Amino acid sequence: MWISTRGQYGLRALVELAQTNTLMPIHKIAERQDISLHYLEQILATMRRAGFVQSERGATGGYRLARDAKKITALEVIVALEGSLAPVACVEDSSQCSHVNACGTESLWRRVDATITGILGSYTVADLLEEARFQNALKMMKSQAPLE
Amino acid sequence: MWISTRGQYGLRALVELAQTNTLMPIHKIAERQDISLHYLEQILATMRRAGFVQSERGATGGYRLARDAKKITALEVIVALEGSLAPVACVEDSSQCSHVNACGTESLWRRVDATITGILGSYTVADLLEEARFQNALKMMKSQAPLE
DNA sequence: CTAATATCCGACTTAACCACTAGGATTTAT
DNA sequence: ATAAATCCTAGTGGTTAAGTCGGATATTAG
């Protein structure tokens, strides 16, 4: 498991926020997604500074998406919360490779990196919300169908 | 960087061993690949137990590949040295996901996992050796050509 | 027989990171 | 004024990464 809970929770929180455009307080997201409130607070703070969400303080405060869910990719979010996704150090910084002879593995790692970046860059928060709704609809149908 | 040095060093050591079918002592691999000898020792021990290499003890001892370099994939090696490559816990063990509602992200992570597995499974040690030789040949040509 | 050179094995270490938890300061609506 | 919310800084306990250290065992060369 090389994506930490910060990235996972962050993405899931954005999916939750994408369901509405009204303000949602942290505790609501936390309980719906079963995440520690204080921990989620820190994650949302990072995502606010990164420009994914906006907040309003005070009694009726909370969070909302700062821009359209279609304009936020999973890649941006994960990178903002976790830093580089490079599988090995020399991919993110080629000066790391102090090697005189070529080791033969660099192109493999570069391909892994590029592929992951491509996949994560192709998923938006809107896509994830759609997927969540689809999966929940499936679950409803199954639990509602004791005929057979 | 989510592939640790154990996996990287292990792969590179196998590429080194693939260059010859004679016994090669650890210290030679360690110095050619610039890896701590004692650390590499542990990595080779793991790879011996996993069946990638054979060893002979004593004064003229050393290591060799236990089977054809074309029959060892990068995936096997990395998994043997690092364990699961799953990006998130629920991908390697779906009981980890205690969530009542679908979070919408699972299919994304499954796709990432499957893609990585596919890429690493398609590279053999023989492929990596070929790549290393090609890169070294390129380097030679560049350093030998001050004409321009 | 004795070094010298190897592999083999287990324990230890140091630093960093993860996933929180704790406690309070500040802002705003009622 | 009070309650409800965000904001901010620190601390904590457990785990892992990347080695290091010291010695046991096996084999060969002289």
Coordinates of C-alpha atoms (C1' of nucleotides) in Angstrom, one line a residue:
Chain A
M1 CA 0.0 0.0 0.0
W2 CA 1.9 3.0 -1.2
I3 CA -1.0 5.5 -1.4
S4 CA -1.4 6.7 2.2
T5 CA -4.7 7.3 3.9
R6 CA -4.2 11.0 3.4
G7 CA -4.6 10.7 -0.3
Q8 CA -7.5 8.2 -0.1
Y9 CA -9.4 10.2 2.5
G10 CA -8.8 13.4 0.6
L11 CA -10.2 12.0 -2.6
R12 CA -13.2 10.5 -0.8
A13 CA -13.9 13.8 0.9
L14 CA -13.9 15.6 -2.4
V15 CA -16.4 13.0 -3.8
E16 CA -18.6 13.7 -0.8
L17 CA -18.4 17.5 -1.4
A18 CA -19.1 17.0 -5.0
Q19 CA -22.6 15.7 -4.2
T20 CA -23.8 19.1 -3.2
N21 CA -22.9 22.8 -3.7
T22 CA -23.9 23.9 -0.2
L23 CA -21.5 24.2 2.6
M24 CA -20.8 20.9 4.4
P25 CA -19.1 20.8 7.8
I26 CA -16.2 18.5 8.4
H27 CA -17.9 16.4 11.0
K28 CA -20.5 15.4 8.4
I29 CA -18.0 14.3 5.9
A30 CA -16.0 12.5 8.6
E31 CA -19.0 10.5 9.8
R32 CA -20.3 9.6 6.4
Q33 CA -16.8 8.5 5.3
D34 CA -15.8 7.1 8.7
I35 CA -12.7 9.2 9.1
S36 CA -11.2 10.7 12.2
L37 CA -12.5 14.3 12.4
H38 CA -9.2 15.9 13.5
Y39 CA -7.3 14.1 10.9
L40 CA -9.7 15.0 8.1
E41 CA -9.4 18.6 9.3
Q42 CA -5.7 18.6 8.5
I43 CA -6.3 17.0 5.1
L44 CA -8.9 19.6 4.2
A45 CA -6.6 22.4 5.3
T46 CA -4.0 21.1 2.8
M47 CA -6.6 20.8 0.1
R48 CA -7.8 24.4 0.8
R49 CA -4.3 25.7 0.4
A50 CA -4.0 23.7 -2.8
G51 CA -7.1 25.4 -4.1
F52 CA -9.5 22.4 -4.3
V53 CA -11.9 23.5 -1.6
Q54 CA -13.1 26.7 -0.1
S55 CA -14.1 27.1 3.5
E56 CA -16.3 29.4 5.6
R57 CA -15.8 29.8 9.3
G58 CA -18.3 30.3 12.1
A59 CA -21.4 28.6 13.2
T60 CA -22.9 27.7 9.8
G61 CA -19.5 27.3 8.2
G62 CA -18.1 24.3 6.3
Y63 CA -16.4 23.4 3.1
R64 CA -17.4 23.3 -0.6
L65 CA -15.5 22.6 -3.8
A66 CA -13.5 25.6 -5.0
R67 CA -14.1 24.6 -8.7
D68 CA -16.1 22.2 -10.9
A69 CA -15.7 18.5 -10.0
K70 CA -14.8 17.9 -13.6
K71 CA -11.8 20.2 -13.3
I72 CA -10.2 18.3 -10.4
T73 CA -8.2 15.2 -11.3
A74 CA -7.2 12.5 -9.0
L75 CA -3.6 13.1 -9.9
E76 CA -3.6 16.7 -8.7
V77 CA -5.2 15.7 -5.4
I78 CA -2.9 12.8 -4.7
V79 CA 0.2 14.8 -5.6
A80 CA -0.9 17.7 -3.4
L81 CA -1.5 15.4 -0.4
E82 CA 1.3 12.9 -0.9
G83 CA 4.0 14.5 -3.0
S84 CA 5.6 12.7 -5.9
L85 CA 4.2 9.4 -7.1
A86 CA 7.5 8.3 -8.8
P87 CA 8.2 4.6 -8.1
V88 CA 11.9 5.2 -7.6
A89 CA 14.0 8.2 -6.8
C90 CA 15.9 8.5 -10.1
V91 CA 12.6 9.0 -12.0
E92 CA 11.7 12.2 -10.1
D93 CA 15.3 13.4 -9.9
S94 CA 17.8 12.0 -12.4
S95 CA 20.7 13.4 -10.4
Q96 CA 19.8 10.8 -7.8
C97 CA 21.3 8.2 -10.0
S98 CA 25.0 8.4 -9.3
H99 CA 25.6 5.4 -11.4
V100 CA 28.4 5.3 -14.0
N101 CA 27.0 2.3 -15.8
A102 CA 23.4 2.2 -16.9
C103 CA 21.5 -0.2 -14.7
G104 CA 19.0 -1.2 -17.3
T105 CA 16.0 -0.5 -15.1
E106 CA 15.4 3.1 -15.6
S107 CA 13.1 2.9 -18.6
L108 CA 11.0 0.3 -16.8
W109 CA 10.4 2.7 -13.9
R110 CA 9.8 5.6 -16.2
R111 CA 7.1 3.7 -18.0
V112 CA 5.5 2.7 -14.7
D113 CA 5.5 6.3 -13.6
A114 CA 4.1 7.7 -16.9
T115 CA 1.4 5.1 -17.0
I116 CA 0.2 5.8 -13.4
T117 CA 0.3 9.5 -14.0
G118 CA -1.8 9.0 -17.1
I119 CA -4.4 6.9 -15.4
L120 CA -4.7 9.2 -12.3
G121 CA -4.8 12.3 -14.6
S122 CA -7.7 10.9 -16.6
Y123 CA -10.0 10.5 -13.6
T124 CA -11.8 13.6 -12.3
V125 CA -13.7 13.9 -9.0
A126 CA -16.9 14.0 -11.2
D127 CA -16.0 10.6 -12.6
L128 CA -15.5 9.2 -9.1
L129 CA -18.8 10.6 -7.9
E130 CA -20.6 9.0 -10.9
E131 CA -18.9 5.7 -10.1
A132 CA -19.9 6.0 -6.4
R133 CA -23.6 6.6 -7.4
F134 CA -23.5 3.7 -9.8
Q135 CA -22.1 1.3 -7.2
N136 CA -24.6 2.5 -4.6
A137 CA -27.5 2.0 -7.1
L138 CA -26.3 -1.5 -7.7
K139 CA -26.2 -2.2 -4.0
M140 CA -29.8 -0.9 -3.6
M141 CA -31.1 -3.2 -6.3
K142 CA -29.4 -6.2 -4.8
S143 CA -30.7 -5.6 -1.3
Q144 CA -34.2 -4.8 -2.7
A145 CA -34.5 -8.0 -4.7
P146 CA -35.2 -11.0 -2.5
L147 CA -37.1 -12.6 -5.4
E148 CA -35.4 -15.6 -7.0
Chain B
M1 CA 9.3 6.6 -4.1
W2 CA 7.3 3.6 -3.3
I3 CA 9.6 0.9 -4.6
S4 CA 12.2 0.5 -1.9
T5 CA 15.9 0.1 -2.5
R6 CA 15.6 -3.6 -1.8
G7 CA 13.6 -4.1 -4.9
Q8 CA 15.8 -1.9 -7.0
Y9 CA 19.0 -3.4 -5.8
G10 CA 17.7 -6.9 -6.2
L11 CA 16.7 -6.3 -9.8
R12 CA 20.0 -4.7 -10.6
A13 CA 21.9 -7.5 -9.0
L14 CA 20.1 -10.0 -11.2
V15 CA 20.9 -8.0 -14.3
E16 CA 24.6 -8.1 -13.2
L17 CA 24.4 -11.8 -12.7
A18 CA 22.7 -12.3 -16.1
Q19 CA 25.8 -11.0 -17.8
T20 CA 27.7 -14.2 -17.1
N21 CA 27.0 -17.8 -16.1
T22 CA 30.0 -18.2 -13.9
L23 CA 29.9 -17.7 -10.2
M24 CA 30.1 -14.0 -9.1
P25 CA 30.9 -13.1 -5.5
I26 CA 28.7 -10.5 -3.7
H27 CA 31.5 -8.0 -3.3
K28 CA 31.9 -7.8 -7.0
I29 CA 28.2 -7.1 -7.6
A30 CA 28.2 -4.7 -4.7
E31 CA 31.1 -2.6 -6.1
R32 CA 29.9 -2.6 -9.7
Q33 CA 26.4 -1.5 -8.6
D34 CA 27.6 0.6 -5.7
I35 CA 25.5 -1.1 -3.1
S36 CA 26.4 -1.8 0.6
L37 CA 27.8 -5.4 0.7
H38 CA 26.1 -6.5 3.9
Y39 CA 22.8 -5.1 2.7
L40 CA 23.1 -6.8 -0.7
E41 CA 23.9 -10.0 1.2
Q42 CA 20.5 -9.9 2.8
I43 CA 18.8 -9.2 -0.5
L44 CA 20.5 -12.1 -2.2
A45 CA 19.6 -14.4 0.6
T46 CA 15.9 -13.5 0.0
M47 CA 16.3 -14.1 -3.7
R48 CA 18.0 -17.4 -3.1
R49 CA 15.1 -18.6 -1.0
A50 CA 12.7 -17.3 -3.6
G51 CA 14.5 -19.4 -6.2
F52 CA 16.0 -16.7 -8.5
V53 CA 19.6 -17.4 -7.7
Q54 CA 21.9 -20.2 -6.5
S55 CA 24.9 -19.9 -4.3
E56 CA 28.1 -21.8 -3.6
R57 CA 30.0 -21.3 -0.4
G58 CA 33.7 -21.2 0.2
A59 CA 36.7 -19.5 -1.1
T60 CA 35.7 -19.5 -4.8
G61 CA 32.0 -19.3 -4.0
G62 CA 29.5 -16.8 -5.3
Y63 CA 26.1 -16.5 -6.9
R64 CA 24.6 -17.3 -10.3
L65 CA 21.1 -17.1 -11.7
A66 CA 19.0 -20.2 -10.8
R67 CA 17.2 -20.1 -14.2
D68 CA 17.2 -18.4 -17.5
A69 CA 17.1 -14.6 -17.4
K70 CA 14.1 -14.8 -19.8
K71 CA 12.1 -16.7 -17.2
I72 CA 12.4 -14.2 -14.4
T73 CA 10.1 -11.2 -14.5
A74 CA 10.5 -7.9 -12.7
L75 CA 7.1 -8.5 -11.1
E76 CA 8.2 -11.8 -9.4
V77 CA 11.4 -10.2 -8.1
I78 CA 9.8 -7.0 -6.7
V79 CA 6.9 -9.0 -5.1
A80 CA 9.4 -11.4 -3.5
L81 CA 11.5 -8.5 -2.1
E82 CA 8.7 -6.0 -1.2
G83 CA 5.5 -7.9 -0.9
S84 CA 2.3 -6.6 -2.4
L85 CA 2.3 -3.7 -4.9
A86 CA -1.3 -2.8 -4.3
P87 CA -1.7 1.0 -4.1
V88 CA -4.3 0.8 -1.4
A89 CA -5.2 -1.8 1.2
C90 CA -8.7 -2.6 -0.2
V91 CA -7.2 -3.7 -3.5
E92 CA -5.2 -6.5 -1.9
D93 CA -7.8 -7.4 0.6
S94 CA -11.3 -6.3 0.0
S95 CA -12.3 -7.1 3.6
Q96 CA -10.2 -4.0 4.5
C97 CA -13.0 -1.8 3.1
S98 CA -15.4 -1.6 6.0
H99 CA -17.4 1.0 4.1
V100 CA -21.1 0.7 3.8
N101 CA -21.4 3.2 1.0
A102 CA -19.3 2.8 -2.1
C103 CA -16.6 5.4 -2.1
G104 CA -16.2 5.6 -5.8
T105 CA -12.5 5.2 -5.9
E106 CA -12.1 1.4 -5.8
S107 CA -12.2 0.9 -9.5
L108 CA -9.5 3.6 -10.0
W109 CA -7.2 1.8 -7.6
R110 CA -7.9 -1.6 -9.2
R111 CA -7.0 -0.2 -12.6
V112 CA -3.8 1.3 -11.3
D113 CA -2.9 -2.0 -9.7
A114 CA -3.6 -4.1 -12.7
T115 CA -1.7 -1.8 -15.0
I116 CA 1.4 -1.9 -12.9
T117 CA 1.3 -5.6 -12.5
G118 CA 0.9 -5.9 -16.3
I119 CA 3.9 -3.7 -17.0
L120 CA 6.2 -5.3 -14.4
G121 CA 5.1 -8.8 -15.5
S122 CA 6.1 -8.0 -19.1
Y123 CA 9.7 -7.2 -18.3
T124 CA 12.2 -10.0 -17.8
V125 CA 15.7 -9.8 -16.5
A126 CA 16.9 -10.6 -20.0
D127 CA 15.1 -7.5 -21.2
L128 CA 16.7 -5.3 -18.6
L129 CA 20.2 -6.7 -19.5
E130 CA 19.6 -5.9 -23.1
E131 CA 18.5 -2.4 -22.2
A132 CA 21.6 -1.9 -20.0
R133 CA 23.9 -3.0 -22.8
F134 CA 22.1 -0.7 -25.2
Q135 CA 22.4 2.3 -22.9
N136 CA 26.1 1.6 -22.2
A137 CA 26.8 1.3 -25.9
L138 CA 25.2 4.7 -26.4
K139 CA 27.4 6.2 -23.7
M140 CA 30.5 4.8 -25.3
M141 CA 29.6 6.3 -28.6
K142 CA 29.0 9.7 -27.1
S143 CA 32.2 9.8 -25.2
Q144 CA 34.2 8.6 -28.2
A145 CA 32.9 11.2 -30.6
P146 CA 34.4 14.6 -29.9
L147 CA 34.1 15.3 -33.7
E148 CA 31.4 17.8 -34.5
Chain C
dC1 C1' 47.2 -27.3 8.8
dT2 C1' 46.3 -22.7 8.3
dA3 C1' 45.0 -18.6 6.2
dA4 C1' 42.2 -16.4 3.2
dT5 C1' 38.0 -15.9 1.0
dA6 C1' 33.4 -16.8 0.6
dT7 C1' 28.4 -17.4 2.0
dC8 C1' 25.2 -17.5 6.0
dC9 C1' 22.6 -15.7 10.0
dG10 C1' 20.6 -12.8 13.7
dA11 C1' 20.5 -8.7 16.2
dC12 C1' 20.9 -3.9 16.5
dT13 C1' 20.4 1.1 15.1
dT14 C1' 19.0 5.5 13.4
dA15 C1' 16.0 8.3 11.2
dA16 C1' 11.9 9.1 9.1
dC17 C1' 7.0 8.6 8.4
dC18 C1' 2.0 7.4 9.2
dA19 C1' -2.1 8.0 11.4
dC20 C1' -3.7 9.9 14.4
dT21 C1' -4.7 12.7 19.2
dA22 C1' -4.8 16.9 22.3
dG23 C1' -5.7 21.4 23.2
dG24 C1' -6.6 25.6 22.3
dA25 C1' -7.4 30.2 19.3
dT26 C1' -10.4 32.5 16.2
dT27 C1' -14.7 33.4 13.6
dT28 C1' -19.6 33.7 13.0
dA29 C1' -24.8 32.9 13.5
dT30 C1' -28.5 32.8 16.8
Chain D
dA1 C1' -23.3 35.1 25.5
dT2 C1' -23.1 30.8 23.7
dA3 C1' -22.8 27.3 20.5
dA4 C1' -20.9 25.7 16.4
dA5 C1' -17.8 25.8 13.2
dT6 C1' -12.9 26.4 11.1
dC7 C1' -7.9 27.1 12.1
dC8 C1' -3.3 26.1 14.0
dT9 C1' 0.6 23.9 16.5
dA10 C1' 2.5 20.1 19.0
dG11 C1' 3.0 15.7 20.5
dT12 C1' 2.7 10.4 20.3
dG13 C1' 3.1 5.5 19.6
dG14 C1' 3.9 2.2 16.3
dT15 C1' 6.1 0.7 12.1
dT16 C1' 9.3 0.6 8.4
dA17 C1' 13.6 1.6 5.5
dA18 C1' 18.1 1.2 5.0
dG19 C1' 21.5 0.0 6.5
dT20 C1' 25.5 -1.7 10.3
dC21 C1' 27.9 -5.1 13.3
dG22 C1' 29.7 -9.3 14.7
dG23 C1' 30.4 -13.7 14.2
dA24 C1' 29.5 -18.8 12.5
dT25 C1' 30.2 -21.9 8.8
dA26 C1' 32.1 -23.7 4.4
dT27 C1' 35.6 -24.2 0.9
dT28 C1' 40.0 -23.7 -1.4
dA29 C1' 45.0 -22.3 -2.0
dG30 C1' 49.4 -22.6 -0.3

